[in-house]
mmCIF file of C-alpha atoms and ligand atoms in Angstrom:
data_model
loop_
_atom_site.group_PDB
_atom_site.id
_atom_site.type_symbol
_atom_site.label_atom_id
_atom_site.label_comp_id
_atom_site.label_asym_id
_atom_site.label_seq_id
_atom_site.Cartn_x
_atom_site.Cartn_y
_atom_site.Cartn_z
ATOM 1 C CA UNK A 13 -6.835 7.534 -25.774
ATOM 2 C CA UNK A 14 -3.695 5.139 -24.291
ATOM 3 C CA UNK A 15 -3.506 3.426 -20.929
ATOM 4 C CA UNK A 16 -3.245 4.620 -17.834
ATOM 5 C CA UNK A 17 -0.065 3.481 -17.300
ATOM 6 C CA UNK A 18 1.391 4.809 -21.296
ATOM 7 C CA UNK A 19 -0.390 7.816 -19.601
ATOM 8 C CA UNK A 20 2.456 8.548 -16.908
ATOM 9 C CA UNK A 21 6.049 8.525 -16.447
ATOM 10 C CA UNK A 22 8.523 8.949 -13.971
ATOM 11 C CA UNK A 23 12.113 10.547 -15.316
ATOM 12 C CA UNK A 24 14.776 11.587 -12.921
ATOM 13 C CA UNK A 25 16.405 15.257 -12.750
ATOM 14 C CA UNK A 26 15.890 18.839 -12.784
ATOM 15 C CA UNK A 27 11.840 19.626 -13.089
ATOM 16 C CA UNK A 28 13.217 23.391 -14.414
ATOM 17 C CA UNK A 29 14.270 22.242 -17.727
ATOM 18 C CA UNK A 30 11.279 19.853 -18.874
ATOM 19 C CA UNK A 31 10.010 21.594 -22.332
ATOM 20 C CA UNK A 32 6.403 20.571 -21.195
ATOM 21 C CA UNK A 33 2.607 22.707 -21.336
ATOM 22 C CA UNK A 34 2.912 22.612 -16.769
ATOM 23 C CA UNK A 35 5.416 21.666 -14.102
ATOM 24 C CA UNK A 36 4.096 21.744 -10.987
ATOM 25 C CA UNK A 37 5.897 23.148 -7.537
ATOM 26 C CA UNK A 38 5.759 22.461 -3.977
ATOM 27 C CA UNK A 39 5.665 25.509 -2.423
ATOM 28 C CA UNK A 40 4.509 26.847 0.955
ATOM 29 C CA UNK A 41 1.319 29.158 2.139
ATOM 30 C CA UNK A 42 2.933 32.121 1.188
ATOM 31 C CA UNK A 43 3.663 31.769 -2.428
ATOM 32 C CA UNK A 44 6.230 33.961 -1.840
ATOM 33 C CA UNK A 45 9.352 31.316 -2.932
ATOM 34 C CA UNK A 46 11.498 28.985 -0.709
ATOM 35 C CA UNK A 47 14.443 26.535 -1.098
ATOM 36 C CA UNK A 48 13.941 23.699 -2.582
ATOM 37 C CA UNK A 49 12.153 23.088 -5.159
ATOM 38 C CA UNK A 50 9.979 26.020 -5.488
ATOM 39 C CA UNK A 51 13.874 27.687 -4.983
ATOM 40 C CA UNK A 52 14.900 26.240 -8.694
ATOM 41 C CA UNK A 53 11.476 26.833 -10.315
ATOM 42 C CA UNK A 54 11.684 30.518 -9.079
ATOM 43 C CA UNK A 55 15.557 30.859 -9.772
ATOM 44 C CA UNK A 56 15.284 29.244 -13.697
ATOM 45 C CA UNK A 57 11.369 31.517 -14.078
ATOM 46 C CA UNK A 58 12.652 34.630 -12.945
ATOM 47 C CA UNK A 59 11.968 37.612 -10.369
ATOM 48 C CA UNK A 60 8.548 37.722 -12.815
ATOM 49 C CA UNK A 61 7.413 34.775 -11.220
ATOM 50 C CA UNK A 62 7.653 36.134 -7.507
ATOM 51 C CA UNK A 63 5.851 39.637 -8.153
ATOM 52 C CA UNK A 64 3.269 37.512 -9.825
ATOM 53 C CA UNK A 65 2.842 35.672 -7.073
ATOM 54 C CA UNK A 66 2.867 38.014 -4.960
ATOM 55 C CA UNK A 67 -0.516 39.096 -6.089
ATOM 56 C CA UNK A 68 -2.227 35.870 -5.711
ATOM 57 C CA UNK A 69 -2.375 36.465 -1.386
ATOM 58 C CA UNK A 70 -1.339 32.740 -0.736
ATOM 59 C CA UNK A 71 -2.461 29.017 -0.856
ATOM 60 C CA UNK A 72 -3.920 27.449 1.380
ATOM 61 C CA UNK A 73 -1.976 24.061 2.314
ATOM 62 C CA UNK A 74 -3.779 20.879 -0.192
ATOM 63 C CA UNK A 75 -4.846 23.748 -2.396
ATOM 64 C CA UNK A 76 -3.152 24.992 -5.847
ATOM 65 C CA UNK A 77 -2.689 28.035 -7.759
ATOM 66 C CA UNK A 78 -1.200 28.635 -11.287
ATOM 67 C CA UNK A 79 0.691 31.247 -12.929
ATOM 68 C CA UNK A 80 3.238 31.908 -16.284
ATOM 69 C CA UNK A 81 6.147 30.202 -16.512
ATOM 70 C CA UNK A 82 7.782 32.960 -17.237
ATOM 71 C CA UNK A 83 11.452 32.973 -18.552
ATOM 72 C CA UNK A 84 10.543 28.578 -18.132
ATOM 73 C CA UNK A 85 10.684 26.359 -20.928
ATOM 74 C CA UNK A 86 7.288 25.717 -19.246
ATOM 75 C CA UNK A 87 4.151 27.187 -20.555
ATOM 76 C CA UNK A 88 2.863 27.399 -16.605
ATOM 77 C CA UNK A 89 3.631 26.396 -12.969
ATOM 78 C CA UNK A 90 1.121 25.322 -11.023
ATOM 79 C CA UNK A 91 1.862 25.653 -7.274
ATOM 80 C CA UNK A 92 0.903 23.608 -4.739
ATOM 81 C CA UNK A 93 1.617 23.282 -1.571
ATOM 82 C CA UNK A 94 1.904 20.108 0.064
ATOM 83 C CA UNK A 95 1.573 19.066 3.663
ATOM 84 C CA UNK A 96 4.394 19.417 6.491
ATOM 85 C CA UNK A 97 4.488 15.818 7.874
ATOM 86 C CA UNK A 98 3.858 15.441 12.035
ATOM 87 C CA UNK A 99 3.366 11.735 12.050
ATOM 88 C CA UNK A 100 0.635 10.852 9.951
ATOM 89 C CA UNK A 101 -2.016 11.055 12.039
ATOM 90 C CA UNK A 102 -3.429 14.512 11.492
ATOM 91 C CA UNK A 103 -4.466 14.339 7.590
ATOM 92 C CA UNK A 104 -0.855 14.254 5.646
ATOM 93 C CA UNK A 105 -2.338 11.599 3.728
ATOM 94 C CA UNK A 106 -5.727 13.377 2.269
ATOM 95 C CA UNK A 107 -4.092 16.646 2.166
ATOM 96 C CA UNK A 108 -1.200 15.146 -0.299
ATOM 97 C CA UNK A 109 -3.686 13.365 -2.231
ATOM 98 C CA UNK A 110 -5.317 16.896 -2.387
ATOM 99 C CA UNK A 111 -2.413 18.372 -4.320
ATOM 100 C CA UNK A 112 -2.273 16.296 -6.713
ATOM 101 C CA UNK A 113 -6.018 16.427 -7.428
ATOM 102 C CA UNK A 114 -6.099 19.996 -7.112
ATOM 103 C CA UNK A 115 -3.372 20.636 -9.694
ATOM 104 C CA UNK A 116 -4.535 18.124 -12.237
ATOM 105 C CA UNK A 117 -7.827 20.329 -12.142
ATOM 106 C CA UNK A 118 -6.057 23.366 -12.435
ATOM 107 C CA UNK A 119 -4.223 21.705 -15.324
ATOM 108 C CA UNK A 120 -7.412 20.695 -17.243
ATOM 109 C CA UNK A 121 -9.058 24.264 -16.714
ATOM 110 C CA UNK A 122 -6.566 25.456 -17.626
ATOM 111 C CA UNK A 123 -5.393 23.059 -20.864
ATOM 112 C CA UNK A 124 -2.945 21.869 -20.156
ATOM 113 C CA UNK A 125 -1.943 18.767 -21.394
ATOM 114 C CA UNK A 126 1.200 17.698 -20.000
ATOM 115 C CA UNK A 127 2.446 18.328 -17.189
ATOM 116 C CA UNK A 128 5.216 17.297 -14.705
ATOM 117 C CA UNK A 129 4.930 17.079 -10.458
ATOM 118 C CA UNK A 130 8.523 16.380 -8.090
ATOM 119 C CA UNK A 131 7.839 14.594 -5.042
ATOM 120 C CA UNK A 132 5.520 17.372 -2.880
ATOM 121 C CA UNK A 133 6.287 17.046 0.721
ATOM 122 C CA UNK A 134 9.208 14.819 0.164
ATOM 123 C CA UNK A 135 12.021 17.203 0.692
ATOM 124 C CA UNK A 136 12.238 20.358 3.580
ATOM 125 C CA UNK A 137 8.284 19.234 4.732
ATOM 126 C CA UNK A 138 9.336 15.454 5.323
ATOM 127 C CA UNK A 139 6.806 13.218 4.448
ATOM 128 C CA UNK A 140 8.411 9.870 3.718
ATOM 129 C CA UNK A 141 9.401 9.165 0.410
ATOM 130 C CA UNK A 142 7.671 6.038 -0.175
ATOM 131 C CA UNK A 143 4.726 6.590 1.246
ATOM 132 C CA UNK A 144 4.600 9.768 -0.547
ATOM 133 C CA UNK A 145 5.050 7.870 -4.377
ATOM 134 C CA UNK A 146 2.367 5.693 -3.526
ATOM 135 C CA UNK A 147 0.103 8.819 -2.862
ATOM 136 C CA UNK A 148 0.990 10.458 -5.627
ATOM 137 C CA UNK A 149 0.507 7.139 -8.424
ATOM 138 C CA UNK A 150 -2.422 5.993 -6.518
ATOM 139 C CA UNK A 151 -3.768 9.644 -6.990
ATOM 140 C CA UNK A 152 -3.257 10.528 -10.414
ATOM 141 C CA UNK A 153 -4.475 7.114 -11.318
ATOM 142 C CA UNK A 154 -7.888 7.956 -10.172
ATOM 143 C CA UNK A 155 -7.990 11.415 -11.770
ATOM 144 C CA UNK A 156 -6.738 9.854 -15.172
ATOM 145 C CA UNK A 157 -9.430 6.663 -15.320
ATOM 146 C CA UNK A 158 -12.251 9.701 -15.400
ATOM 147 C CA UNK A 159 -10.500 12.701 -17.683
ATOM 148 C CA UNK A 160 -9.629 12.513 -20.832
ATOM 149 C CA UNK A 161 -7.828 16.337 -20.994
ATOM 150 C CA UNK A 162 -4.289 15.311 -20.037
ATOM 151 C CA UNK A 163 -2.070 13.266 -21.933
ATOM 152 C CA UNK A 164 0.902 12.964 -19.819
ATOM 153 C CA UNK A 165 1.854 13.041 -16.141
ATOM 154 C CA UNK A 166 5.293 13.348 -15.699
ATOM 155 C CA UNK A 167 6.910 12.508 -11.835
ATOM 156 C CA UNK A 168 10.075 14.073 -12.084
ATOM 157 C CA UNK A 169 12.183 12.727 -9.470
ATOM 158 C CA UNK A 170 15.040 14.127 -7.731
ATOM 159 C CA UNK A 171 16.981 10.879 -7.089
ATOM 160 C CA UNK A 172 17.299 7.712 -8.113
ATOM 161 C CA UNK A 173 15.565 5.932 -4.226
ATOM 162 C CA UNK A 174 12.109 8.711 -5.106
ATOM 163 C CA UNK A 175 12.508 7.060 -8.597
ATOM 164 C CA UNK A 176 12.220 3.516 -7.649
ATOM 165 C CA UNK A 177 9.648 4.485 -5.007
ATOM 166 C CA UNK A 178 7.330 5.911 -7.885
ATOM 167 C CA UNK A 179 8.349 3.737 -10.644
ATOM 168 C CA UNK A 180 7.711 0.523 -8.470
ATOM 169 C CA UNK A 181 4.030 2.546 -8.514
ATOM 170 C CA UNK A 182 3.540 3.018 -11.803
ATOM 171 C CA UNK A 183 4.502 0.057 -12.773
ATOM 172 C CA UNK A 184 1.847 -1.523 -10.359
ATOM 173 C CA UNK A 185 -1.064 0.439 -11.286
ATOM 174 C CA UNK A 186 -0.040 -0.007 -15.782
HETATM 175 N N1 LIG B 230 13.697 19.408 -9.614
HETATM 176 C C1 LIG B 230 12.829 18.409 -9.101
HETATM 177 N N2 LIG B 230 12.638 17.928 -7.612
HETATM 178 C C2 LIG B 230 13.866 18.542 -6.826
HETATM 179 C C3 LIG B 230 14.264 20.053 -6.979
HETATM 180 C C4 LIG B 230 14.552 20.364 -9.115
HETATM 181 N N3 LIG B 230 14.883 21.023 -9.637
HETATM 182 N N4 LIG B 230 14.676 20.174 -6.464
HETATM 183 C C5 LIG B 230 14.542 19.797 -5.228
HETATM 184 N N5 LIG B 230 13.294 18.380 -5.729
HETATM 185 P P1 LIG B 230 11.371 20.405 -0.989
HETATM 186 P P2 LIG B 230 8.681 20.214 0.105
HETATM 187 C C6 LIG B 230 12.751 18.002 -4.751
HETATM 188 O O1 LIG B 230 12.100 20.321 -0.301
HETATM 189 O O2 LIG B 230 9.253 18.996 0.559
HETATM 190 C C7 LIG B 230 10.611 24.593 0.102
HETATM 191 O O3 LIG B 230 11.401 26.254 0.769
HETATM 192 C C8 LIG B 230 13.761 17.037 -3.587
HETATM 193 O O4 LIG B 230 14.398 15.976 -3.392
HETATM 194 O O5 LIG B 230 11.679 21.375 -1.808
HETATM 195 O O6 LIG B 230 7.119 20.448 -0.374
HETATM 196 C C9 LIG B 230 9.298 25.952 0.204
HETATM 197 O O7 LIG B 230 9.048 26.915 -0.142
HETATM 198 C C10 LIG B 230 12.075 15.945 -3.231
HETATM 199 O O8 LIG B 230 11.723 15.116 -3.588
HETATM 200 O O9 LIG B 230 10.069 20.308 -1.220
HETATM 201 C C11 LIG B 230 8.393 24.776 1.071
HETATM 202 O O10 LIG B 230 9.128 25.987 2.550
HETATM 203 C C12 LIG B 230 11.288 17.396 -3.229
HETATM 204 O O11 LIG B 230 11.944 17.717 -5.050
HETATM 205 C C13 LIG B 230 8.935 23.839 1.455
HETATM 206 O O12 LIG B 230 10.626 23.789 0.654
HETATM 207 C C14 LIG B 230 10.077 17.941 -3.086
HETATM 208 O O13 LIG B 230 11.420 18.962 -1.421
HETATM 209 C C15 LIG B 230 8.653 22.535 0.979
HETATM 210 O O14 LIG B 230 8.531 21.673 1.253
#
C-alpha cells in the first residue's frame, strides 16, 4: 500500500469528465439537483439520475447516498450534503468533515477504489475555501490511515486558488 500522500492527488478541472469509480456530488438535502457541481453532474449523467434520486427521499446534511453514474464516465455518484456556512459556530467544520468521512465509508462498502471530491460547500454554500481544504485533506488523511480499500483520492478543484489550498495541505501531510 502506498503512503497516504501518494494516495491523494490534486487535479484542476471539471469533475464530470473523470473516468473513475466514483465522483462525489456537493448536493442539497433534497437530492433533486441544483446549480454548481450538482447541476453539472446531473446534466452529464442524464435525466435517469434525477429519476433515481427521487426514490432516495433526500439526505441530511453531513450524510451521503450512492447512485449509479448513468451517462457519466464514473461508475457511481456519491451524493453528500455540505453545511451552509453561517459563521462557523453552528458545527459547520464537523459537518463538513462528516461529508468526507461518510462518502469514503460508502465508497468502501461499494468497493469503490478510486474517488474524486469537489470542494464541498465552498461555492453556493459559502464555506471559506482555505478552511474547507484543510478539513478535507485532514479528514481524508485520517480515513486513509486505517483503510486498505481506497487506492486513490482526487481533490478535483475548480480554479487555481482552490487547487493551491488543497496542494498545500496534501504536501503538508505527505
Ligand atoms: N467540477 C468540479 N468542481 C466544480 C464544478 C465542476 N463541474 N462546478 C462547480 N465546482 P457548489 P456547494 C466547484 O456551489 O457550495 C447546488 O445548487 C465550485 O467552484 O457546486 O456545496 C446544490 O444543489 C466550488 O469550488 O456546491 C446545493 O444547493 C465547489 O465545486 C448547493 O449548490 C462547490 O460549489 C451546494 O453548494
